[in-house]
Amino acid sequence: METALLWTIKKIFLPWLVKKVLNQAWYQLKKNHAFQRLVIILYLHWQFKTTLFQLLPVPQDEENL
């Protein structure tokens, strides 16, 4: 019974939920300019953060931590 419930959640409910959320986000992205700005700002922030951490030197010994 438990495995059937987990299978139903994983194979039916989760894909349906992801599709609903992505469709709603896509609709908001097309219609809502404030949401567009939010997505752009979050993306640029993520890009800056990942690039910044790649440029930071990695300490080789424990004294520099």
C-alpha positions as semicolon CSV with decimal commas, in nm:
position;residue;x (nm);y (nm);z (nm)
1;M;0,000;0,000;0,000
2;E;0,276;0,244;0,093
3;T;0,477;0,174;-0,220
4;A;0,167;0,222;-0,438
5;L;0,104;0,557;-0,272
6;L;0,467;0,666;-0,319
7;W;0,459;0,553;-0,682
8;T;0,137;0,751;-0,741
9;I;0,288;1,061;-0,582
10;K;0,615;1,033;-0,777
11;K;0,471;0,938;-1,115
12;I;0,142;1,127;-1,126
13;F;0,112;1,401;-0,866
14;L;0,463;1,552;-0,874
15;P;0,481;1,592;-1,255
16;W;0,132;1,744;-1,252
17;L;0,231;1,985;-0,972
18;V;0,555;2,085;-1,145
19;K;0,367;2,147;-1,469
20;K;0,110;2,365;-1,290
21;V;0,378;2,568;-1,112
22;L;0,583;2,616;-1,430
23;N;0,275;2,718;-1,629
24;Q;0,180;2,973;-1,364
25;A;0,537;3,109;-1,353
26;W;0,547;3,131;-1,734
27;Y;0,212;3,317;-1,736
28;Q;0,336;3,559;-1,470
29;L;0,661;3,608;-1,659
30;K;0,474;3,699;-1,978
31;K;0,217;3,931;-1,815
32;N;0,372;4,082;-1,505
33;H;0,660;4,327;-1,552
34;A;0,744;4,336;-1,181
35;F;0,779;3,957;-1,186
36;Q;1,004;3,987;-1,493
37;R;1,230;4,227;-1,305
38;L;1,234;3,997;-1,002
39;V;1,340;3,698;-1,215
40;I;1,611;3,901;-1,387
41;I;1,743;4,035;-1,056
42;L;1,748;3,688;-0,899
43;Y;1,925;3,544;-1,203
44;L;2,187;3,820;-1,207
45;H;2,239;3,783;-0,832
46;W;2,291;3,406;-0,873
47;Q;2,533;3,463;-1,162
48;F;2,730;3,721;-0,965
49;K;2,746;3,499;-0,658
50;T;2,865;3,191;-0,848
51;T;3,119;3,393;-1,048
52;L;3,247;3,568;-0,737
53;F;3,303;3,241;-0,553
54;Q;3,494;3,103;-0,852
55;L;3,727;3,403;-0,843
56;L;3,803;3,383;-0,470
57;P;4,134;3,219;-0,380
58;V;4,113;2,887;-0,199
59;P;4,330;2,880;0,117
60;Q;4,581;2,596;0,117
61;D;4,645;2,574;0,491
62;E;4,431;2,611;0,800
63;E;4,600;2,934;0,913
64;N;4,446;3,127;0,620
65;L;4,090;3,016;0,697
